Every structure is written in C-alpha cells, then in structure tokens.
Coordinates of C-alpha atoms in Angstrom, one line a residue:
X1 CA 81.8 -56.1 84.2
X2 CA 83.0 -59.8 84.5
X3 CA 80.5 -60.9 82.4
X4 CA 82.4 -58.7 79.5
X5 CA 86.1 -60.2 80.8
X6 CA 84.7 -63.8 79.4
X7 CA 86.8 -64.5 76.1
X8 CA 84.8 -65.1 73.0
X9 CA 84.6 -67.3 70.4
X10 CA 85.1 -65.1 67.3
X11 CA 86.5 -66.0 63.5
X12 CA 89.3 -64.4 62.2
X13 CA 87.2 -62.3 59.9
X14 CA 85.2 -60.9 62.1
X15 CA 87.9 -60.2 64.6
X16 CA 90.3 -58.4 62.1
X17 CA 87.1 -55.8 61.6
X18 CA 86.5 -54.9 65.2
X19 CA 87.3 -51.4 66.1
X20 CA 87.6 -49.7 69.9
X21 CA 84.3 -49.0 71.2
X22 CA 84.5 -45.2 72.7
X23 CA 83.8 -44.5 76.2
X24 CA 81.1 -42.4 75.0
X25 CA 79.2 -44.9 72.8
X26 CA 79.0 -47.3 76.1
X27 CA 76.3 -47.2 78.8
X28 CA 77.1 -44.1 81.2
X29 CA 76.8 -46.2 84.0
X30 CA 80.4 -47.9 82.5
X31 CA 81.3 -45.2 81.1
X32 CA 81.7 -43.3 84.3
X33 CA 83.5 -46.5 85.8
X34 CA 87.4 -45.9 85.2
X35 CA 87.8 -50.0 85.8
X36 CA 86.0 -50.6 82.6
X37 CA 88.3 -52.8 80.1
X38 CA 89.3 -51.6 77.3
X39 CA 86.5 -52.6 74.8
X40 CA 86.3 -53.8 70.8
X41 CA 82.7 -54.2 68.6
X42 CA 82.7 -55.9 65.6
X43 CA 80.4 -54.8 62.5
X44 CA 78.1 -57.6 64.2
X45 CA 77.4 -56.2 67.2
X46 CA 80.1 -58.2 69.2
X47 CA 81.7 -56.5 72.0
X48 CA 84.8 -58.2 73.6
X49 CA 87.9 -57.4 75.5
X50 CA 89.6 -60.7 75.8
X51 CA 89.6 -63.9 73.1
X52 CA 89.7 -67.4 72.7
X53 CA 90.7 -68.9 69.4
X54 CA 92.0 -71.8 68.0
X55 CA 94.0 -72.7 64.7
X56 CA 97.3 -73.5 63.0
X57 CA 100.6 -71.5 64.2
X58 CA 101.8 -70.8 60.5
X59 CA 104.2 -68.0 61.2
X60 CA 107.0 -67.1 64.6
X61 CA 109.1 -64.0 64.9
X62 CA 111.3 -62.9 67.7
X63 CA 110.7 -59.0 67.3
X64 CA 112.0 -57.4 70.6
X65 CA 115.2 -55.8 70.9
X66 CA 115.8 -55.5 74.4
X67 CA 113.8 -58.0 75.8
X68 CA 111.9 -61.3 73.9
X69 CA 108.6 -60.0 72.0
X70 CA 107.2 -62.7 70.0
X71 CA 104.5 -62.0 67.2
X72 CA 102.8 -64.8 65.7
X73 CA 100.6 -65.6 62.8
X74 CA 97.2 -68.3 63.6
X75 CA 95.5 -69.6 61.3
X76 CA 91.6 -70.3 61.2
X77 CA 89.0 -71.3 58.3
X78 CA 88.2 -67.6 57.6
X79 CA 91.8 -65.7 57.9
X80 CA 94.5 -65.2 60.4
X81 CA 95.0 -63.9 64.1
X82 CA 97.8 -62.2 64.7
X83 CA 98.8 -62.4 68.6
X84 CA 102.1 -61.5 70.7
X85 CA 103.7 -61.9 74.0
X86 CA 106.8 -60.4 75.6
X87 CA 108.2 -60.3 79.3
X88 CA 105.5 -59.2 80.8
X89 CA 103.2 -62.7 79.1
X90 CA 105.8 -65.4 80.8
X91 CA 103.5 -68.2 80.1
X92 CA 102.9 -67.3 76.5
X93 CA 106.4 -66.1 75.8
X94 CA 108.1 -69.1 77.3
X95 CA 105.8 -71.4 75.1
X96 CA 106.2 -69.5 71.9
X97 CA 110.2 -69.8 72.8
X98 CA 109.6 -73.6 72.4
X99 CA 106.5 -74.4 70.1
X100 CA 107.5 -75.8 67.3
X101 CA 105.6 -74.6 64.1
X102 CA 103.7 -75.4 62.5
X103 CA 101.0 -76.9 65.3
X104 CA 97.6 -76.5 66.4
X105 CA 97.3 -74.3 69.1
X106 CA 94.6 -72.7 71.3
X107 CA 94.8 -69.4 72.6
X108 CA 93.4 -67.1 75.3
X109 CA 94.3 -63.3 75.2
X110 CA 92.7 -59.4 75.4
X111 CA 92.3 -58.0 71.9
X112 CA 94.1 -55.2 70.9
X113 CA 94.4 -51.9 68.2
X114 CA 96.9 -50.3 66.9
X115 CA 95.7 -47.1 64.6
X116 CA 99.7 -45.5 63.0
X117 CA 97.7 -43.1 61.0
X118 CA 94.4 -42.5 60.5
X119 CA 92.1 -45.1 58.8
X120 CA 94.8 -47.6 59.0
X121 CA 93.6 -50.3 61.9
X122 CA 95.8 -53.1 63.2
X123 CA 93.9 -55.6 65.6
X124 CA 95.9 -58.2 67.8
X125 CA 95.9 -60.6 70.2
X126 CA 98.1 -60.2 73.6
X127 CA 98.7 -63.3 74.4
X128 CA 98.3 -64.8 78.1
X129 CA 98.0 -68.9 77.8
X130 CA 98.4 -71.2 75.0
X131 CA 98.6 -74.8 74.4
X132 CA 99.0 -77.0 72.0
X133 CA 96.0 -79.3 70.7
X134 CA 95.1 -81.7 68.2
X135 CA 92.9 -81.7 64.8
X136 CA 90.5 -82.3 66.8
X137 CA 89.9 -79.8 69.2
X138 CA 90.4 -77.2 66.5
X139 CA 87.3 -78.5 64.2
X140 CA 85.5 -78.4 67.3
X141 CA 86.3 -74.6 67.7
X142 CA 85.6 -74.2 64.1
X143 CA 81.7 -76.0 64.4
X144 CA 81.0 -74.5 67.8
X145 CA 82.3 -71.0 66.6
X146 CA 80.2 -71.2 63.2
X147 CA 77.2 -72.2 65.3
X148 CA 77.7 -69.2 67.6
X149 CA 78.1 -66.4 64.8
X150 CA 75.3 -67.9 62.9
X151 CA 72.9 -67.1 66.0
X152 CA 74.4 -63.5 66.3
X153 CA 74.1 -63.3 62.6
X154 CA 70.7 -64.5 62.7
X155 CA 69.7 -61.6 65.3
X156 CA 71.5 -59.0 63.7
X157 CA 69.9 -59.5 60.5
X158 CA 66.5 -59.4 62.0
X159 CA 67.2 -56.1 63.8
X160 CA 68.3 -54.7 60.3
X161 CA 65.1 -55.8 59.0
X162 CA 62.6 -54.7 62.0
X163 CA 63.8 -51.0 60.7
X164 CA 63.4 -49.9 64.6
X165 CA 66.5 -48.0 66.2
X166 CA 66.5 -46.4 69.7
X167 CA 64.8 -47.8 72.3
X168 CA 62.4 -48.8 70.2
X169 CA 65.3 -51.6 69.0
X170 CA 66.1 -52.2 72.7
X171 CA 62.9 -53.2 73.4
X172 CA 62.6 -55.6 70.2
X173 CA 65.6 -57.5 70.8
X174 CA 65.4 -58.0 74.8
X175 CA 61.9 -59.4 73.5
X176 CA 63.5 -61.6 71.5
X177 CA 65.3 -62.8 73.8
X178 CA 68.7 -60.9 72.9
X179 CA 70.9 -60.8 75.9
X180 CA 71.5 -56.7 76.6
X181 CA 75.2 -56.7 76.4
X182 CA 75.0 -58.1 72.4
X183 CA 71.5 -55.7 72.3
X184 CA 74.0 -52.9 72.7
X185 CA 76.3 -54.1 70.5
X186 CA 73.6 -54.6 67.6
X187 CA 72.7 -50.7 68.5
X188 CA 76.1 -49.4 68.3
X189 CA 77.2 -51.3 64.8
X190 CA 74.0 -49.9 63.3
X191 CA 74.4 -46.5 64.5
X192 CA 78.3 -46.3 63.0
X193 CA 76.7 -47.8 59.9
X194 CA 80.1 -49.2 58.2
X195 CA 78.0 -51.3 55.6
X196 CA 77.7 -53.8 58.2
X197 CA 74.6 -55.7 55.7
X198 CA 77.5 -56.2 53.4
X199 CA 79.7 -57.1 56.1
X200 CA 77.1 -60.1 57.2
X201 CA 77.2 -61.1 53.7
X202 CA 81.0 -61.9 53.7
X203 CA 81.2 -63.3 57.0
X204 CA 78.4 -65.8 56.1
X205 CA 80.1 -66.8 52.8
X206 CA 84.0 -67.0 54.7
X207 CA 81.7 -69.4 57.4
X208 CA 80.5 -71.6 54.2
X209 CA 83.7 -71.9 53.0
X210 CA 85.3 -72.7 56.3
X211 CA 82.4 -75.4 57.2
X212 CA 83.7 -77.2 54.1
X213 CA 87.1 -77.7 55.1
X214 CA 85.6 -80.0 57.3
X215 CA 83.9 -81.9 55.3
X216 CA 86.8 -83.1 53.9
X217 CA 87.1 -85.3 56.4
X218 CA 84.0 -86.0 57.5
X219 CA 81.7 -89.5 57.0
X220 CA 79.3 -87.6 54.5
X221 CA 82.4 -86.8 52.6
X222 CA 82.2 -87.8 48.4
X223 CA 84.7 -90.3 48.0
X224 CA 85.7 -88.5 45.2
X225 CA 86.5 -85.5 47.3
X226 CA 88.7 -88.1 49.6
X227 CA 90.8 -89.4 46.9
X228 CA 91.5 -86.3 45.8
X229 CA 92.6 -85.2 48.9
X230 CA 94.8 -88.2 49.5
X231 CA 95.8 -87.8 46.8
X232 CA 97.1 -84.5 46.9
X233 CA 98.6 -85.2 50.4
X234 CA 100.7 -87.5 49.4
X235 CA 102.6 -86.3 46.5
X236 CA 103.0 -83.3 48.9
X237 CA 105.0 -86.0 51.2
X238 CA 106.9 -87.5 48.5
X239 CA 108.0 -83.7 47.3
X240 CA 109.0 -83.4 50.3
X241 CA 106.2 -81.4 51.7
X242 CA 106.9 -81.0 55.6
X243 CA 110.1 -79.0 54.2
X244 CA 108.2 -76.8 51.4
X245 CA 107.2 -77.7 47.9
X246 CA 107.6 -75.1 45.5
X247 CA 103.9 -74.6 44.3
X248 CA 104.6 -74.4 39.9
X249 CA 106.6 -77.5 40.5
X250 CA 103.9 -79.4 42.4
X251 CA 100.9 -78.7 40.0
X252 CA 103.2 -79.8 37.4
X253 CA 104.1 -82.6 39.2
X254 CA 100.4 -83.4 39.6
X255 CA 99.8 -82.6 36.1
X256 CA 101.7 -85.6 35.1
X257 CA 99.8 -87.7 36.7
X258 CA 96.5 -86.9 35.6
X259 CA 95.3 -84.5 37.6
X260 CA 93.7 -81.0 36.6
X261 CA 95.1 -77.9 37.6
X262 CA 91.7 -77.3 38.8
X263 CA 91.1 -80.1 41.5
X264 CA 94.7 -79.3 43.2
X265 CA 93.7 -75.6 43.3
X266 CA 90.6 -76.5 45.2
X267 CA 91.9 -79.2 47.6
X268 CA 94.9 -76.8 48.2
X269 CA 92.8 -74.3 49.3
X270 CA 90.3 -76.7 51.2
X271 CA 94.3 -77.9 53.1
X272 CA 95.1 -74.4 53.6
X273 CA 91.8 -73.4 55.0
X274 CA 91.8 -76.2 57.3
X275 CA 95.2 -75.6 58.7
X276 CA 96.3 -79.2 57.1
X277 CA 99.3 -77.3 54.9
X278 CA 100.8 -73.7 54.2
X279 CA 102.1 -70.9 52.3
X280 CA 105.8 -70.4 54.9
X281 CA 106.5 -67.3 51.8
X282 CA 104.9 -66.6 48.5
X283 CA 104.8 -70.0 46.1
X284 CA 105.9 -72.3 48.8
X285 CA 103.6 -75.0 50.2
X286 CA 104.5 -77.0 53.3
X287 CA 102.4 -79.3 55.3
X288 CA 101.7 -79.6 58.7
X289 CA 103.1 -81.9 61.0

C-alpha cells in the first residue's frame, strides 16, 4: 500500500494516456481493502496514484466561483500537465496565488480523471506542494525521468516479445528481476490491449526529441547548433520577447537577417520543448524569465 503512495516520475505523454485501473483488474487481496487509493496505469504498465513532475508553468487561471480553484498548465519535453488546487490544497493554492509565470516549477500531487461522456478522458494533477526551481533542476528531472521510462520500456517490450501472458508472464518478469507491482502493471496494459506496441513507439520518439532539447546546452553541443540558438534568443529580446513576439513577424524579422525559415522553426521548437520560451495564445511567442 505505501509502496503505491510514492509519487512517480512520469512524462507528460505518458501521463496524459493513463486510465483508472478497476477494482476488479487489481489483486483481490487490494481489491477487497476499501483503503486502497484510487489507482491510474498507463499503456506501459505504470500504476500510480500520486506524481512528481517538473517543468515550465506556461498557463494560470483562477476558475472557482465561490472559493479560489486554480488550474494550471506545466510544461515538460514531451507535452503538458495539467494540475489544480483549491481551498482544500492551501499550500498549492496560496503559491499558485503568487507564482509568477512563467517559472520553473516542481510539483507533487495524486493523479486524477475526469470521463464527461464516454471515451472522452481528462487526466489531472491535484496539486499538494510546489516550488519553484531552476534550469537546472528541471533537466535533471528530464534525464533521470528518460532514464526511468527507458528501463520500464525496456521490460515492457520484452514481455511483448516473450509472447507469455498469465502466470506464465508473472513468472518471466519476477525472473527478470521485474519488481511485482510494475509485473502487474505490464499484465494489465497487455490484457486491455489499447495498441500499447504503438504506444511504446511514440513515447520513445517524444523521449528522443525531449533528450535533445538538452543538448542544446550541453558541452557536446555543435557550435553551430549554439549560435543558432543565441541567435534566436536574442532577437526574441530585442522584439521584445519576455512580453510576446508575434511569430510571422519574428521569422520575418529573422529572415532579414539571413536566417532560414527552417533553422528558427527547429530552434523554436527545441526553446519550446525545453521550457526556454512559449506559445501564451496561438502565434505569440514569449520567453521565459
């Protein structure tokens, strides 16, 4: 039980595709245990009930009529978090009242759904602490993150390949050294078969690209690849970037000066990936910090 209240590490992709796992698709040992959390799996195998992520606050809405309800927008590598707090999250609702975005932030909470109709799945964060952190910190969430989904990738794709299910499966993967919790999980995602091969494709190729975003700044980094992004960074600043940049204006701006259309369209994405700029509405690019 306490072992499944420890918050994961998990990218947005991944998180955005978890679904509720059923009482009935659980062990019956916590199945029959009315203090068991409520519980998500992702497509991997994953099972978690509370979260630990870290990006870029991009977006901050006061939603609550009555009382304060804030919903907010984080940013990682792979896709966006969406998390919320209200009176009954003081901690996270008092800093969300204050934060000023955008900022890197780090965030604990229990993962929710929400299912309006039928087919139509929202997953969220409830928010209980938050912080604010640096660069830093949040590449190290990125590498330590990738390393950890690579290893569950690794053993998912080798239980889809051993072709064993059942016990049978059990028994492979507690041989291999699979920990029984994410041995479940593995058994569960393969028996509600929603393409999850396909799945591990994507999330391996949104990892890739997110990896890369760091590279950027890295030593091993083409100095090409850092002159472009200076580049680019800077005529954001002298546009006026930490107020928004309209985005035709900027690429004709940068046009002028050389520059293909191209190589801004990849170092933007590269900034917006690594939380380094974004998009406040539709065609408007503004830095962070």
């Amino acid at each position: 039980m306490l072992k499944r209240e420890v918050a994961k590490r998990v990218f947005a992709r991944e998180f955005e595709a978890c679904r509720e796992l059923e009482k009935s698709e659980r062990a019956d040992s916590e199945a029959a245990d009315s203090k068991t959390p409520n519980l998500l799996i992702s497509p991997m195998g994953l099972i978690l009930n509370r979260v630990f992520v870290v990006g870029v606050i991009t977006e901050l809405d006061n939603i609550g009529t009555q009382s304060e309800m804030w919903k907010a927008r984080i940013v990682d590598p792979t896709g966006a978090f969406t998390a919320y707090a209200g009176q009954y999250q003081p901690e996270a609702s008092i800093f969300f009242s204050t934060v000023q975005v955008p900022a890197f932030i780090a965030l604990t909470g229990k993962a929710r759904t929400y299912e309006p109709e039928p087919g139509s799945v929202f997953v969220s964060i409830r928010a209980e602490e938050v912080n604010v952190v640096d660069e830093e910190i949040r590449n190290r969430w990125v590498v330590d993150t990738a390393e950890q989904t690579v290893e569950r990738l690794e053993a998912f794709s080798d239980a889809l390949a051993s072709g064993y299910r059942g016990e049978k499966l059990r028994e492979y993967l507690l041989g291999k050294g699979i920990s029984s919790e994410f041995t479940e999980g593995i058994m569960i995602a393969l028996e509600r078969g929603r393409s999850p091969d396909e799945f591990a494709k994507l999330l391996r190729s949104s990892i890739r690209e997110g990896l890369k975003t760091l590279d950027l700044d890295s030593e091993n980094s083409t100095d090409a690849k850092a002159d472009q992004k200076e580049f680019v960074l800077e005529l954001l600043k002298e546009m006026g970037g930490s107020k928004g940049v309209d985005y035709a204006a900027f690429m004709d701006a940068a046009a002028s000066r050389g520059i293909s259309e191209q190589v801004v369209e990849e170092v933007i994405r590269f900034l917006l990936a690594g939380g380094q700029c974004y998009e406040p509405k539709i065609g408007i690019i503004r830095l962070v910090g």
